[in-house]
mmCIF file of C-alpha atoms in Angstrom:
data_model
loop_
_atom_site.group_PDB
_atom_site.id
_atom_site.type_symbol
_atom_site.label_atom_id
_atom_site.label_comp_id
_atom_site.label_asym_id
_atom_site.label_seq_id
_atom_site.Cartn_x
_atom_site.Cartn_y
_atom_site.Cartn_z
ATOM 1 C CA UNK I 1 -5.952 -25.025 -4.210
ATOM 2 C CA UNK I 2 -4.380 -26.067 -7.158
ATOM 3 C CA UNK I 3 -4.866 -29.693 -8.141
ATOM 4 C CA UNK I 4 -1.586 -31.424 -6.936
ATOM 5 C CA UNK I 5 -2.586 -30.369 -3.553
ATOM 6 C CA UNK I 6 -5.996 -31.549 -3.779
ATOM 7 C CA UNK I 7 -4.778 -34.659 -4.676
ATOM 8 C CA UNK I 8 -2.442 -34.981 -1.308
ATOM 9 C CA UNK I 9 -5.257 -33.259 0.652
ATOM 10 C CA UNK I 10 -6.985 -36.775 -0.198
ATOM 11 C CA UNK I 11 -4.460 -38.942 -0.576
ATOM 12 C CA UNK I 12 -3.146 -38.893 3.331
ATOM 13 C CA UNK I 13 -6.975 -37.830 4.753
ATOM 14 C CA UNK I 14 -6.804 -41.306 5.975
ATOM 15 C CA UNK I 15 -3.448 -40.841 7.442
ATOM 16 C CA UNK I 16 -4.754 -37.799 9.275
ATOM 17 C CA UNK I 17 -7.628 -39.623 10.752
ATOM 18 C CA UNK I 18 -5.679 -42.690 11.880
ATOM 19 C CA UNK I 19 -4.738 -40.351 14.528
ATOM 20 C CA UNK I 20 -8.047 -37.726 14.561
ATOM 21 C CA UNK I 21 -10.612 -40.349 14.886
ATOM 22 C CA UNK I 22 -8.536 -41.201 18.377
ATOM 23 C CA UNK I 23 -8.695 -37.934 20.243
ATOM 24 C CA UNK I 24 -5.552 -36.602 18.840
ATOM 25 C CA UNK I 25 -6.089 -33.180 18.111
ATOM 26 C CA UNK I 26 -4.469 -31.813 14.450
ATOM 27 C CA UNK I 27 -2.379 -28.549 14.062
ATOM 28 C CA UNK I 28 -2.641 -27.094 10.307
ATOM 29 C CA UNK I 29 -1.523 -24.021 11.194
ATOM 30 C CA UNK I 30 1.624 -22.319 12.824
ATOM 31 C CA UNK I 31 -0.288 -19.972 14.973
ATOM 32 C CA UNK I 32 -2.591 -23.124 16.086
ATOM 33 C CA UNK I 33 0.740 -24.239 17.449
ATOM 34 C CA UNK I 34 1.633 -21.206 18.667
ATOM 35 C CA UNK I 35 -1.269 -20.532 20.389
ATOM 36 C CA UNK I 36 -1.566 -24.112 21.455
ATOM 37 C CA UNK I 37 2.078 -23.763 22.939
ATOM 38 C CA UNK I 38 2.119 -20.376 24.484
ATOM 39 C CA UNK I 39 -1.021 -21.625 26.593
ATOM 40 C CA UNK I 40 -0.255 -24.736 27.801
ATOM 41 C CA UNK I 41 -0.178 -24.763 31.711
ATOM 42 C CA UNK I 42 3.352 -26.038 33.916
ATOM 43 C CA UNK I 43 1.984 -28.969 35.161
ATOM 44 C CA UNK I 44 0.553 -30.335 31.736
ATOM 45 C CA UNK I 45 1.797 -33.011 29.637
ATOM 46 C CA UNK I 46 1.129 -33.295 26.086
ATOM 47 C CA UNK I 47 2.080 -35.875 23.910
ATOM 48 C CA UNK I 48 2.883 -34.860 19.995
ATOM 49 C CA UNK I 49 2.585 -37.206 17.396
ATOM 50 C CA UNK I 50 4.545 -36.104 13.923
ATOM 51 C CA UNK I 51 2.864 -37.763 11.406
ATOM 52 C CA UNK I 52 4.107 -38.550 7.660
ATOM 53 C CA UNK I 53 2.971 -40.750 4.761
ATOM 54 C CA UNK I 54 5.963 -43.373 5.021
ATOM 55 C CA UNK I 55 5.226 -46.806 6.113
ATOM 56 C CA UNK I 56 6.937 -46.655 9.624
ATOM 57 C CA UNK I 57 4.287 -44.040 10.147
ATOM 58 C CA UNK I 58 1.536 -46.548 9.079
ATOM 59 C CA UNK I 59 3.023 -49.928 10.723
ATOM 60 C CA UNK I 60 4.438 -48.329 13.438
ATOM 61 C CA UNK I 61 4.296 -45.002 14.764
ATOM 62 C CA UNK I 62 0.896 -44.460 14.222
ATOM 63 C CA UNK I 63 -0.618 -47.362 15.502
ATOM 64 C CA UNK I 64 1.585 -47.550 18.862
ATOM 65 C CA UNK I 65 0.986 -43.761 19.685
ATOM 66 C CA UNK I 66 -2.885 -44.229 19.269
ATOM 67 C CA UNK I 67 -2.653 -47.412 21.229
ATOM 68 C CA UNK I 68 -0.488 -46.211 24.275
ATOM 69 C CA UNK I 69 -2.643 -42.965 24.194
ATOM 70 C CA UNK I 70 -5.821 -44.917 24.702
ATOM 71 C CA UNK I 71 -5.081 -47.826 26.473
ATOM 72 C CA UNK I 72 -2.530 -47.151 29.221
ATOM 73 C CA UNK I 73 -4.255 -46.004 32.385
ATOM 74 C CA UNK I 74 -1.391 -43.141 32.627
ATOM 75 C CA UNK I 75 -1.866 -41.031 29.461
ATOM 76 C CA UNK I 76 -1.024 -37.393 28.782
ATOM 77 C CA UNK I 77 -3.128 -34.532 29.553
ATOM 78 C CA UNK I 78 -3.213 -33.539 25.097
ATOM 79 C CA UNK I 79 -2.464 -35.492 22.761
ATOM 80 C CA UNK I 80 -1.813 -33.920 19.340
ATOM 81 C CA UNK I 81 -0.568 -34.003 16.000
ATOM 82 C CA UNK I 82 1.429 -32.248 13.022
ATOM 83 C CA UNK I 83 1.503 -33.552 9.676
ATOM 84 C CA UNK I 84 4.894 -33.308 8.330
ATOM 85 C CA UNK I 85 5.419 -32.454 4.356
ATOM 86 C CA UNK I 86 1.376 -31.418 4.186
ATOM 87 C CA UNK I 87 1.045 -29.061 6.713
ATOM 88 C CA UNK I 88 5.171 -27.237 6.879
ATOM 89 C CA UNK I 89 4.536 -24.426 8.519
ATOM 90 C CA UNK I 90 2.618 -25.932 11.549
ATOM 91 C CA UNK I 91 5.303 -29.070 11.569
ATOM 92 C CA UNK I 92 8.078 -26.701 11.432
ATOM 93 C CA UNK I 93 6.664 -24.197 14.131
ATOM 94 C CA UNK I 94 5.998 -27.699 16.374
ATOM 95 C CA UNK I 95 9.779 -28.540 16.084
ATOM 96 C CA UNK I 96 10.848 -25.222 17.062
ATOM 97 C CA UNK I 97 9.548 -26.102 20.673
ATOM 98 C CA UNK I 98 10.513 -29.822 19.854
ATOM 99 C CA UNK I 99 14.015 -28.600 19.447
ATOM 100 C CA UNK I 100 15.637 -31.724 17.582
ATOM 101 C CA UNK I 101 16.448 -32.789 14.601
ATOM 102 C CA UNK I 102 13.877 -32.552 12.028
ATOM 103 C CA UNK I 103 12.480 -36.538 11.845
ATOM 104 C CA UNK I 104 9.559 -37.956 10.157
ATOM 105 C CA UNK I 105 7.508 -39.429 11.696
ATOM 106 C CA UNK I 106 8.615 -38.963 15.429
ATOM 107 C CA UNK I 107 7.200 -38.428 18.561
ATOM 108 C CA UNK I 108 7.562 -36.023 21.709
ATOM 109 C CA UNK I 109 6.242 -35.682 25.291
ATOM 110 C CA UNK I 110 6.386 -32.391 26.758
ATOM 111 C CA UNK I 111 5.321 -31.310 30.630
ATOM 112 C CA UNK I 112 4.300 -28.177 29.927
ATOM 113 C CA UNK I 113 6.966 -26.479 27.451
ATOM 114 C CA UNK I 114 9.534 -28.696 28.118
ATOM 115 C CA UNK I 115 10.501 -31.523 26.321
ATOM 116 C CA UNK I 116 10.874 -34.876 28.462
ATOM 117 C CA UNK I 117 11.031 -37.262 25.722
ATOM 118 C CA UNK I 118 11.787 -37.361 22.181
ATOM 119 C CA UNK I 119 11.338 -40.339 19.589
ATOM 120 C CA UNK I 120 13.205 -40.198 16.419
ATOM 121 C CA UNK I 121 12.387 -41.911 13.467
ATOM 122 C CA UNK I 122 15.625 -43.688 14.056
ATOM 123 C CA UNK I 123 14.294 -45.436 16.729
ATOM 124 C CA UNK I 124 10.625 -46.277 15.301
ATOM 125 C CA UNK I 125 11.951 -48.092 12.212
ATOM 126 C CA UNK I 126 13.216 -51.327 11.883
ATOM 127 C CA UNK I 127 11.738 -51.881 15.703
ATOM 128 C CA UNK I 128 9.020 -54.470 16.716
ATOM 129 C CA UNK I 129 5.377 -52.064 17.682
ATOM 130 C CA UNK I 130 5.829 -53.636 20.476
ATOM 131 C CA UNK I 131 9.100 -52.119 21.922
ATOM 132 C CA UNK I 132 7.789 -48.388 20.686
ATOM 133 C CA UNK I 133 4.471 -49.103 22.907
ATOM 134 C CA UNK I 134 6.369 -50.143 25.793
ATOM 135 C CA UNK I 135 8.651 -47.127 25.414
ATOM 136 C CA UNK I 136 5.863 -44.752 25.465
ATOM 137 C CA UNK I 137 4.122 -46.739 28.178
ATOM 138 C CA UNK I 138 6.992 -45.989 30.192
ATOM 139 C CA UNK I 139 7.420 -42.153 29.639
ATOM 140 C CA UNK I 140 3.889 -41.960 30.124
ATOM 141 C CA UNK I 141 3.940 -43.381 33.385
ATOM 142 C CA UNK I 142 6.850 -41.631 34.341
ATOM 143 C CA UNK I 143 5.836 -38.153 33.513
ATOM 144 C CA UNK I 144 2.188 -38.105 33.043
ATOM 145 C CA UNK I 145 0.907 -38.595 36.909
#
């Protein structure tokens, strides 16, 4: 590792565990996603969280994924994470099943393979935490029972 990466590797370690240190589990890896995707069952919801470095990600995304995903009574079955710009290959093999727009940070729910819900980083910044959680609390009760 040469030592620009090193750098970043510490630089957004907190990032990483703003979502880690809640259950979320991280993808570094295309074929963790891979084999993550190809073997989730039909009936299973997971929630994906793409993280970044940029401050919508801190104040916002972050903090109302990790929030919905522990305190709503309705929550998704796996609840994971990509790291966007540290980790491209797993981020990009994420959005391939995603199949949007690449955004930064965003956020999906799928029930099983198929996407039910997407959240742009259109729609995370500029918006009160509070609107984002009650978004997610909704999908989640919608599609997570």
């Amino acid at each position: 590792m040469n030592p620009y990466e090193a750098y970043m590797n510490e630089l957004v370690d907190a990032y990483r565990k703003d979502l880690t240190k809640y259950n979320f589990e991280e993808f570094t890896t295309k074929e963790a996603v891979k084999d993550f995707m190809d073997n989730v069952n039909d009936d299973e919801t997971t929630f994906v969280v793409i993280n970044s470095m940029c401050g919508c990600a801190a104040g916002l995304a972050r903090p109302a994924a990790r929030t919905v995903a522990l305190q709503n009574p309705i929550t998704p079955d796996h609840l994971v994470t990509v790291f966007a710009g540290q980790d491209k290959e797993a981020t990009e093999e994420m959005r391939t099943y995603i199949g949007q727009e690449p955004s930064s940070p965003s956020m999906a729910l799928f029930k099983g393979k198929e996407l039910k819900y997407f959240l742009p980083r259109m729609f995370i910044e500029g918006r009160e935490i509070e609107d984002i959680m009650m978004d997610l609390k909704d999908v989640f009760d919608e599609y997570c029972q």
